Short mmCIF file of C-alpha atoms and ligand atoms in Angstrom, two decimals:
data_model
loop_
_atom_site.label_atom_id
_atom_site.label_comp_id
_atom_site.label_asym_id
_atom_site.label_seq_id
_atom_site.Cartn_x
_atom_site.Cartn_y
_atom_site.Cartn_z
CA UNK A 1 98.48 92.60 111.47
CA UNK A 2 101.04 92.06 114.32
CA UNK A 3 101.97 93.16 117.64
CA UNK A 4 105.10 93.02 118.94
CA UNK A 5 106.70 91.59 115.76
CA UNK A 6 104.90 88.66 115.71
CA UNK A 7 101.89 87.11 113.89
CA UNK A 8 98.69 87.65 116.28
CA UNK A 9 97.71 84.11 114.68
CA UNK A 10 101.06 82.79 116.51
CA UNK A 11 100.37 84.56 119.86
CA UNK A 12 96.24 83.73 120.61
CA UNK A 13 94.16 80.36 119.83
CA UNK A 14 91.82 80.64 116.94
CA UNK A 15 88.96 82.66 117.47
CA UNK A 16 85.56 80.64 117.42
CA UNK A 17 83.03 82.55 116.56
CA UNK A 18 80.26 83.37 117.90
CA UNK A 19 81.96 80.89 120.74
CA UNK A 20 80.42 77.96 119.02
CA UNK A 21 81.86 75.23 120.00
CA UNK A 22 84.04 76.63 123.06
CA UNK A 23 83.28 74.56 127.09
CA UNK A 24 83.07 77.53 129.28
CA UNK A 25 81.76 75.31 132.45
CA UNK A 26 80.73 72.19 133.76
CA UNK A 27 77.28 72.11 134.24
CA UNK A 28 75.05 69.62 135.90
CA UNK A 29 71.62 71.38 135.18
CA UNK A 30 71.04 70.48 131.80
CA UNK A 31 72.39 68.87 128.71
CA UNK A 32 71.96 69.45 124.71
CA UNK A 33 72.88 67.02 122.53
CA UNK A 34 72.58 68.59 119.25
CA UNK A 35 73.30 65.67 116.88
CA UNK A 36 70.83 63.46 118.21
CA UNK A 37 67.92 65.97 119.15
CA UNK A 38 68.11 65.00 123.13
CA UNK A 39 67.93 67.23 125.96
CA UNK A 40 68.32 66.39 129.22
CA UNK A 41 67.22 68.83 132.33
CA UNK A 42 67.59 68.52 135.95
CA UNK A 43 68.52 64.30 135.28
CA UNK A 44 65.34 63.83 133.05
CA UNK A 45 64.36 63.68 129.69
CA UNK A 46 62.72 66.82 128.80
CA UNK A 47 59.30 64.86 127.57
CA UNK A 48 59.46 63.11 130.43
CA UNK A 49 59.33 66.21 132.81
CA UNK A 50 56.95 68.15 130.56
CA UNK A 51 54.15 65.49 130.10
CA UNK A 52 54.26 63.77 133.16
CA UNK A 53 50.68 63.62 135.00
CA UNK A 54 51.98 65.31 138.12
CA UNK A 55 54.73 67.39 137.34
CA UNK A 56 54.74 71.14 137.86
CA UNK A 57 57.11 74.52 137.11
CA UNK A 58 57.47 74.10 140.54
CA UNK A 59 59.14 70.49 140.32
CA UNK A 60 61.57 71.59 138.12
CA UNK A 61 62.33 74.26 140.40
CA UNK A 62 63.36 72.54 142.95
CA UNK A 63 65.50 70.13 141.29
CA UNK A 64 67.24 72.61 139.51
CA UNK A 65 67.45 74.59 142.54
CA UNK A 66 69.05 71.83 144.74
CA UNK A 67 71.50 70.55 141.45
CA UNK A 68 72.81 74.37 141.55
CA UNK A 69 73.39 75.05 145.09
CA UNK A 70 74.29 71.84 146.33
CA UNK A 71 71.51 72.24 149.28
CA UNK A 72 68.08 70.56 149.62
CA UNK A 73 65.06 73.05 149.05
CA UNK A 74 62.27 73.00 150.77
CA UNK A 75 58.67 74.14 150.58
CA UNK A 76 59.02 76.05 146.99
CA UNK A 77 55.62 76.37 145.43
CA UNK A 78 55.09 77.97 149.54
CA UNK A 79 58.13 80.39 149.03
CA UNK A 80 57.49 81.35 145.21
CA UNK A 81 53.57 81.89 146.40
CA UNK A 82 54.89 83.84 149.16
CA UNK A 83 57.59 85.60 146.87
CA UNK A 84 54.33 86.72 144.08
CA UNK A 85 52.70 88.21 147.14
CA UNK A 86 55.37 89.99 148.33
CA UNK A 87 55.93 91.22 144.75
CA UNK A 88 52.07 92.66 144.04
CA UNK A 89 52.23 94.58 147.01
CA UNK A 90 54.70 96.61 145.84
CA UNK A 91 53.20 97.11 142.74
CA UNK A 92 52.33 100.89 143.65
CA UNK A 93 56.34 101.71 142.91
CA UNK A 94 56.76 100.48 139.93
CA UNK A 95 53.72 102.21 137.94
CA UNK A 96 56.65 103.56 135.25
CA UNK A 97 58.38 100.43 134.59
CA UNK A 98 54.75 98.69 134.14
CA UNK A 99 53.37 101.18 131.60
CA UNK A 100 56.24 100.40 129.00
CA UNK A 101 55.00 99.63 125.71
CA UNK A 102 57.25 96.98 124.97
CA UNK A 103 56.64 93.83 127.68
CA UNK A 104 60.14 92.85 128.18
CA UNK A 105 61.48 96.87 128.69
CA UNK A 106 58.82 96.71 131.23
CA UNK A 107 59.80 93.25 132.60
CA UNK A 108 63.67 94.34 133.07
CA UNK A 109 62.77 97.89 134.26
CA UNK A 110 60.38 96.51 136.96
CA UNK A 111 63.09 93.75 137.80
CA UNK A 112 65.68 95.96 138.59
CA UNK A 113 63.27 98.72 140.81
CA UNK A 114 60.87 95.77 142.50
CA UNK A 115 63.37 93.32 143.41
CA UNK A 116 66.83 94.73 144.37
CA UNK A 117 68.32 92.66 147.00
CA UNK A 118 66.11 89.73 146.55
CA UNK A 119 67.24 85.95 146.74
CA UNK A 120 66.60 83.23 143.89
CA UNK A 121 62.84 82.82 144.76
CA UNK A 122 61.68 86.29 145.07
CA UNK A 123 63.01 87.38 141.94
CA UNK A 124 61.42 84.28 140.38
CA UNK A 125 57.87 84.24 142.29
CA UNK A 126 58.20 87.88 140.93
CA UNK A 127 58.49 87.46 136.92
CA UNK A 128 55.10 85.98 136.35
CA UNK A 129 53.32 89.02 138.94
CA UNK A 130 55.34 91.72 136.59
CA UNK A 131 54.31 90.41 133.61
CA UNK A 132 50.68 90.07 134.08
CA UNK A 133 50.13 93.45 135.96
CA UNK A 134 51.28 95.05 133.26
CA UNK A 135 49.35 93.36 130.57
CA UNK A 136 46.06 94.66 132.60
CA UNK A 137 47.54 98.02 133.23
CA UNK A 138 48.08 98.48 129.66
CA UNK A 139 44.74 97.54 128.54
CA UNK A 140 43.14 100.17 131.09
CA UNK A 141 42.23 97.29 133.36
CA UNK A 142 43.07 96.44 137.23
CA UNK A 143 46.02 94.45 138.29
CA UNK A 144 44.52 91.01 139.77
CA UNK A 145 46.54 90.09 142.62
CA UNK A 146 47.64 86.29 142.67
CA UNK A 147 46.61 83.38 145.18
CA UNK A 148 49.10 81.57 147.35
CA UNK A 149 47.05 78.39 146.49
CA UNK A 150 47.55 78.34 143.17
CA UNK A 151 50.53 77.33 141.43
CA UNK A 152 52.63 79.45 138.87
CA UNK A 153 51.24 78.53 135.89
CA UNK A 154 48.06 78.42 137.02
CA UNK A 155 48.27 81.76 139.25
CA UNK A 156 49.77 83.47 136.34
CA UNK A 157 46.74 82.38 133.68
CA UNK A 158 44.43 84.13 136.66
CA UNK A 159 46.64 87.37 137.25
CA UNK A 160 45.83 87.81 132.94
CA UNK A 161 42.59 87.55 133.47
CA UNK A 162 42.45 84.23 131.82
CA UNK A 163 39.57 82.16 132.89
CA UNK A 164 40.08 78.76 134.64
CA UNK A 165 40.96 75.82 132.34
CA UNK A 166 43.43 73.14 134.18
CA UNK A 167 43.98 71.28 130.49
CA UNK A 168 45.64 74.91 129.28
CA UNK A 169 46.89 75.17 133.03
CA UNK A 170 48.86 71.72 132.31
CA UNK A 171 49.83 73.00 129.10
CA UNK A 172 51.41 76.13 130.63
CA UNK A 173 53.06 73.93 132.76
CA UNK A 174 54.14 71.69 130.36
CA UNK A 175 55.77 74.59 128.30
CA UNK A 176 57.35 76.31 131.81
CA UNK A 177 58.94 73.30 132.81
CA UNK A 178 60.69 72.74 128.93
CA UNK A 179 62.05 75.97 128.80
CA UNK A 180 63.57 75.91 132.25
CA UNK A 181 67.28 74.81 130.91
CA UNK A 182 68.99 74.24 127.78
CA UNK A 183 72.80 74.53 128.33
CA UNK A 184 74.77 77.29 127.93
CA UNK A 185 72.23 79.56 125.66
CA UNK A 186 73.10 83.01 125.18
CA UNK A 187 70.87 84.09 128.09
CA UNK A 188 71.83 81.32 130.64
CA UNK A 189 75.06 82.74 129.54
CA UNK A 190 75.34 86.29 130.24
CA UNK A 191 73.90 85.27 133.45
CA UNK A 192 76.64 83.58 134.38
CA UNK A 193 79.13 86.05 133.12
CA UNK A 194 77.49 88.66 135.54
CA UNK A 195 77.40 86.26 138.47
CA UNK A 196 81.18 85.40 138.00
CA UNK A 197 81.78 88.75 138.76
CA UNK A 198 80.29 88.32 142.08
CA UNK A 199 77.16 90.45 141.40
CA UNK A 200 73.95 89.70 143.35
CA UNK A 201 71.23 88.34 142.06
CA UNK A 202 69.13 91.10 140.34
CA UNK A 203 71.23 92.00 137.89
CA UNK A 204 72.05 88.59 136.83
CA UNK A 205 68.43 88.53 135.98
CA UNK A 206 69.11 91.67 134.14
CA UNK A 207 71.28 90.19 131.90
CA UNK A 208 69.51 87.23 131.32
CA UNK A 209 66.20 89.03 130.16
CA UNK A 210 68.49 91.71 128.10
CA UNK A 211 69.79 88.60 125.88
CA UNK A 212 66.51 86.69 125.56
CA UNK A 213 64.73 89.92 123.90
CA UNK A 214 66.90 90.09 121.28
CA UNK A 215 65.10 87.86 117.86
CA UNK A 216 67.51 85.55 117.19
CA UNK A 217 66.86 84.25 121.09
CA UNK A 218 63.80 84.67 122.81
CA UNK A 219 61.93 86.88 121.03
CA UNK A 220 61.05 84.69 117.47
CA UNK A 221 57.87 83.15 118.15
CA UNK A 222 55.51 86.04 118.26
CA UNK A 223 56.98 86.61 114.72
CA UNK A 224 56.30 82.57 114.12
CA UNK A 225 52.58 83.48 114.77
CA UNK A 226 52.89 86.55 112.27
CA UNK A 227 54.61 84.31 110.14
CA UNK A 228 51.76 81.46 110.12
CA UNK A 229 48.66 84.41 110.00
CA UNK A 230 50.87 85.77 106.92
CA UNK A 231 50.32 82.07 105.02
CA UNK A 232 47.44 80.88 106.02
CA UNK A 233 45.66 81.54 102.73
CA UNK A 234 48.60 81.57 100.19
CA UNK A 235 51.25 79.24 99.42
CA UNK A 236 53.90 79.20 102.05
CA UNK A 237 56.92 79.18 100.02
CA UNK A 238 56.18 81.97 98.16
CA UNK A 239 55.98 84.44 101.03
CA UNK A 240 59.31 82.21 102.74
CA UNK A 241 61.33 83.38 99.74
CA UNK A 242 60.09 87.23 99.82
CA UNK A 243 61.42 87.01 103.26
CA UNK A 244 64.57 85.55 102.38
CA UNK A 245 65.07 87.97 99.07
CA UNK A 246 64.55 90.68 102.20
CA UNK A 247 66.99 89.68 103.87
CA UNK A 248 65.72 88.72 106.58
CA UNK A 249 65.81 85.13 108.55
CA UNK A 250 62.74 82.36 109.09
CA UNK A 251 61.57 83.11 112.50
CA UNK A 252 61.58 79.74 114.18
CA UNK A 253 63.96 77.96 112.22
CA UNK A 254 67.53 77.28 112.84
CA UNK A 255 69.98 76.67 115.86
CA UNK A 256 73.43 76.90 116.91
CA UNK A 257 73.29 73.28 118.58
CA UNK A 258 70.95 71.18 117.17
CA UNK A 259 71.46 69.90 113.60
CA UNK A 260 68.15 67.73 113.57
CA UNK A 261 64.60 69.23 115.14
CA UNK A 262 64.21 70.34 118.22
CA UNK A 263 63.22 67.75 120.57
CA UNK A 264 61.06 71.01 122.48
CA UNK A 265 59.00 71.35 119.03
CA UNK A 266 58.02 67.66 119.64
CA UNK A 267 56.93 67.93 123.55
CA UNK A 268 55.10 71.16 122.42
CA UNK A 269 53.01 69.04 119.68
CA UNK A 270 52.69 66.36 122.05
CA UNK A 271 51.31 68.72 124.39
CA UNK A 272 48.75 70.72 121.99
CA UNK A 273 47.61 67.30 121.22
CA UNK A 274 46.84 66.50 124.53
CA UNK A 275 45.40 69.68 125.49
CA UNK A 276 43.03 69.54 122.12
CA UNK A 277 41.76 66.03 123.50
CA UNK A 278 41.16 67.90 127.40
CA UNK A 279 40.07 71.39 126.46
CA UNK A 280 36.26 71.82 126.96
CA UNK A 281 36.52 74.74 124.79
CA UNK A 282 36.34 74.33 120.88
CA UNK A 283 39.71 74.84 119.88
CA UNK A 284 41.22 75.51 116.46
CA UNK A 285 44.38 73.54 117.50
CA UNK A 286 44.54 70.66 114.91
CA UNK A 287 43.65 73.33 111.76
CA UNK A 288 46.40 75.74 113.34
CA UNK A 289 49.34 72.56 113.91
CA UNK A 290 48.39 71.54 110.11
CA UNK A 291 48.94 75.07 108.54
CA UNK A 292 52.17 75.18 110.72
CA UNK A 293 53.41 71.74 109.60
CA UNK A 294 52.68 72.90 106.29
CA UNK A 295 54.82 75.93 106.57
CA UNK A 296 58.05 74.46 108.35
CA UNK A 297 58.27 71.87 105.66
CA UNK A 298 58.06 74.74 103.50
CA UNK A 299 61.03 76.78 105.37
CA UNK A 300 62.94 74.02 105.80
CA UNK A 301 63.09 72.77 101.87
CA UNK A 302 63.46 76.46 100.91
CA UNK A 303 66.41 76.60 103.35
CA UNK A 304 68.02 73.49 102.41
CA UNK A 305 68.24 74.82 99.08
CA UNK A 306 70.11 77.98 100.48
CA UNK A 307 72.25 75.81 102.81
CA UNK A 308 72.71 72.15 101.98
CA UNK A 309 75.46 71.72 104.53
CA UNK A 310 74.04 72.93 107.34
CA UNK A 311 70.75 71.50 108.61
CA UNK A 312 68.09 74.26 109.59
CA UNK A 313 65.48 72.95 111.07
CA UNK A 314 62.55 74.04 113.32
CA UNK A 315 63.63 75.27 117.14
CA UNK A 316 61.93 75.59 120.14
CA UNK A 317 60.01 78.68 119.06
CA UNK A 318 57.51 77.15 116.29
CA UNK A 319 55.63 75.20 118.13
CA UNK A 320 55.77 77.85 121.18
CA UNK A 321 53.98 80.18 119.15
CA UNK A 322 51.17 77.48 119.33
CA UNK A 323 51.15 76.22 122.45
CA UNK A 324 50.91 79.93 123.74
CA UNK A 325 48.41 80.80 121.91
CA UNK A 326 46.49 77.71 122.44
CA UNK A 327 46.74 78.85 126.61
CA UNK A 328 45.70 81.82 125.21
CA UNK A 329 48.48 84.28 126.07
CA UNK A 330 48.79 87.14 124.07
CA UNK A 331 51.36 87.08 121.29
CA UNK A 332 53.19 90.61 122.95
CA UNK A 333 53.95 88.37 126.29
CA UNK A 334 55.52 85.70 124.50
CA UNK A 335 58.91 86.43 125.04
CA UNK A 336 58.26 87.52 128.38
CA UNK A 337 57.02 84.54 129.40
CA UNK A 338 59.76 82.40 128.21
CA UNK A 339 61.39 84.95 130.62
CA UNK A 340 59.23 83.01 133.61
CA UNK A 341 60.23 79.44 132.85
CA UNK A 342 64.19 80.35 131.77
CA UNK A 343 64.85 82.39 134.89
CA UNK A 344 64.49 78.84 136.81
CA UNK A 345 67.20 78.17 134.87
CA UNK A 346 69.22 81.36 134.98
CA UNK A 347 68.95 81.01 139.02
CA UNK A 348 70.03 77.70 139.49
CA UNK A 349 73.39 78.38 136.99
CA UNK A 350 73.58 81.64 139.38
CA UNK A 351 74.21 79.40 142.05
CA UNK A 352 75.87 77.08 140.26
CA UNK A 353 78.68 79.46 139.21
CA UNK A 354 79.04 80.91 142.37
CA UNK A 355 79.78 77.38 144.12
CA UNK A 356 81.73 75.96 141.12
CA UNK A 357 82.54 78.70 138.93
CA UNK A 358 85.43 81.27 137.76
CA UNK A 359 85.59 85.11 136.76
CA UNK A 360 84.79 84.84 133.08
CA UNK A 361 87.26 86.64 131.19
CA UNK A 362 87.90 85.85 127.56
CA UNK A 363 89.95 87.57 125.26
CA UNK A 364 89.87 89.56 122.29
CA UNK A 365 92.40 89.28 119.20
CA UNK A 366 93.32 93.13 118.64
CA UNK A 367 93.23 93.98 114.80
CA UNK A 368 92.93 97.78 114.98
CA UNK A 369 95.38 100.48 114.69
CA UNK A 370 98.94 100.38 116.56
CA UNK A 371 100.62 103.29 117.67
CA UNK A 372 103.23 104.58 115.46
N1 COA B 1 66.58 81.76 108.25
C1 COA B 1 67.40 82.02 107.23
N2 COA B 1 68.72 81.73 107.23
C2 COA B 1 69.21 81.16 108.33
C3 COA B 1 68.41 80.86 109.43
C4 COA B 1 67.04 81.18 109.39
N3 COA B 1 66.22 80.94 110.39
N4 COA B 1 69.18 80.30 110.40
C5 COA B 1 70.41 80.26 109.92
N5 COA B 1 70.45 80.78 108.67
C6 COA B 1 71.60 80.90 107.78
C7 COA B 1 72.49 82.04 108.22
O1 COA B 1 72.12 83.24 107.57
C8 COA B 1 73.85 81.55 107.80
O2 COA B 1 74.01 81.83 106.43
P1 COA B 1 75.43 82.32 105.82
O3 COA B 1 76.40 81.25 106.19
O4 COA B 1 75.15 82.46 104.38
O5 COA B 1 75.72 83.61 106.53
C9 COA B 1 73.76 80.05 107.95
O6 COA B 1 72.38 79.71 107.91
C10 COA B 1 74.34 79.53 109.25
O7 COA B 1 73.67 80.19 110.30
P2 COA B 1 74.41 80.84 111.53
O8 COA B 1 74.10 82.31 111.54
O9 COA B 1 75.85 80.44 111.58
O10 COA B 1 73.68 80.15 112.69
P3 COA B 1 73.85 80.53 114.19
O11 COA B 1 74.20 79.29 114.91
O12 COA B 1 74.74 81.69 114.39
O13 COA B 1 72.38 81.04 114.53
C11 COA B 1 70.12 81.09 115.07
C12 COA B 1 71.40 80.27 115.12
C13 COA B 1 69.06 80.43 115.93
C14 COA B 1 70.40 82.49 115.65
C15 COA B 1 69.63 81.21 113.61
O14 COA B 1 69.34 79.92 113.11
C16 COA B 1 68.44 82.15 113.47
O15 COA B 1 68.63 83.36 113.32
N6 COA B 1 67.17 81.61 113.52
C17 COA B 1 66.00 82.45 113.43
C18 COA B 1 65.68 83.08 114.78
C19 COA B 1 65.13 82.07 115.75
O16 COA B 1 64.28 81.26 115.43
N7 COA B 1 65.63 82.18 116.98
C20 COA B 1 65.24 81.27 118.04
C21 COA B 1 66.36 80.34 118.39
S1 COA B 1 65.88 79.11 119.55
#
């Protein structure tokens, strides 16, 4: 193929794909190293911001907030109370958007009708209010309207209906705050994209929760949970290769970055253990990180097998599956609420590419038809 007489090879770099490896910006919200398992957000080690005794969602926040826009930020667990407020009392227009059978169609149609024109903090105060009124909507029940005292995680656990437990609170937290940043993921990215356009904030957002719903991003660890229910009485490997003979991919396992686990699947262990020594309520956590143990070692000899060159090992999504069911959110809001702790994330690159950034534009190697 060849335009113009010459070799397209000769006239365009070679084309990475699926961008892997390509530096689209300079970033100083988060790093991934993918070699050594380490990532890095807002300055800290992830572990370090997830299982600290006093950190909150609302921490991270800030810091991310501040790294992306240059500017100091002030009073944000006031403004994001304020913001989930704002956003339940105008609940009453988005009844359509929250009766959507699928929780993140609902999420992105009630993002773009409840918060057009917001800033950074209303569209994030209003995730978490979105999410949880339609959860109760859909199961015939009331909307419960959220408390400026509280904060996120804990607010959102009450606006499900979930009773009051500060160890699952902290573990909310905990998960929130991990999922904040990680690079340039396909969601952090398309957010950018849109915001180097010069687009306002909403439909940034947009973009961001299009690309997280898709399974090989955001939405693989309500499939983990299937996954673990599916071999909890039979031998693991047996049902990992009827998947495989299928066709179809091991929910939870893999990456484009890291080639050793995922440091997130270790704070998310770290922080079931924790919350199955604070929990007053009997838990089935240490039965249900077994079984999974049990099954990744599984996936990941049956996949080494498959691919001996290329280390697949198990992401972030394994051990969310647990931790969220351990808070006790249902399986159907997974995704969506990986939606509440990434959009801190999304926001701050927002910002980040509007100060910093430039239109992103790449380019395409034609191999179709030319004209006669
Ligand atoms: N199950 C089965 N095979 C897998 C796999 C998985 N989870 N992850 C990767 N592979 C295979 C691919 O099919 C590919 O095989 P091929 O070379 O024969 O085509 C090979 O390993 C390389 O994978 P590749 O598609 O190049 O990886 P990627 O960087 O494009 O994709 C993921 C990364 C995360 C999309 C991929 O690992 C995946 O689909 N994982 C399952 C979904 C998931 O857990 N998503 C959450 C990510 S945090």
């Amino acid at each position: 193929m060849n335009l113009d007489g010459l070799p397209v090879s000769d006239r365009l770099p070679s084309k990475a794909s699926g961008l892997e490896g390509v530096v689209v910006a300079d970033t100083r919200l988060s790093h991934v190293d993918g070699e050594r398992g380490e990532l890095i957000i807002a300055g800290s080690r992830a572990e370090d911001l997830a299982l600290s005794e006093s950190g909150h969602f609302e921490t991270v926040v800030e810091r991310l907030f501040e790294l992306g826009s240059n500017a100091p930020q002030a009073d944000v667990r006031e403004r994001l109370a304020l913001a989930r407020l704002s956003a339940f009392s105008s609940l009453d227009r988005l009844t359509t958007a929250l009766v959507l059978p699928d929780a993140m169609d609902s999420l992105l149609a009630a993002t773009a009708q409840g918060v057009a024109g917001g800033d950074a903090l209303t569209v994030l105060g209003a995730l978490p209010v979105y999410v949880a009124a339609r959860a109760r909507l859909r199961a015939g029940q009331t909307a419960i309207a959220p408390d400026a005292t509280r904060s996120t995680a804990t607010d959102f656990m009450a606006m499900l209906g979930l009773a009051e437990n500060p160890a699952r609170a902290r573990s909310l937290d905990a998960y929130l705050m991990t999922v904040s940043d990680h690079g340039l993921n396909a969601s952090t990215f398309a957010t950018r994209v849109v915001a180097s356009t010069g687009s306002d904030v909403m439909p940034c957002i947009l973009a961001g929760l299009a690309a997280l719903k898709g399974p090989l991003h955001g939405g693989a660890p309500g499939p983990v949970l299937d996954m673990l229910d599916a071999t909890t009485n039979s031998e693991p490997r047996v049902w990992l290769e009827g998947e495989l003979a299928s066709g179809r991919r091991i929910m939870g396992m893999g990456h484009r970055i890291y080639r050793v686990r995922d440091p997130r699947a270790f704070v998310f262990e770290r922080a079931l253990a924790r919350l199955e020594r604070e929990d007053r309520e009997p838990s089935t956590i240490a039965a249900r990180i077994a079984h999974a143990r049990r099954v990744e070692h599984a996936a990941e000899a049956v996949l080494r097998e498959r691919h001996p060159d290329r280390p697949l090992c198990a992401n972030v999504e394994f051990y969310t599956a647990l931790l969220l069911e351990a808070v006790g959110i249902p399986r159907e809001l997974f995704t969506a609420t990986f939606a509440v702790g990434r959009s801190a994330g999304w926001l701050a690159h927002i910002e980040e590419q509007r100060h910093t950034g430039r239109l992103i534009r790449p380019a395409a190697r034609y191999v179709g038809q030319l004209p006669d």
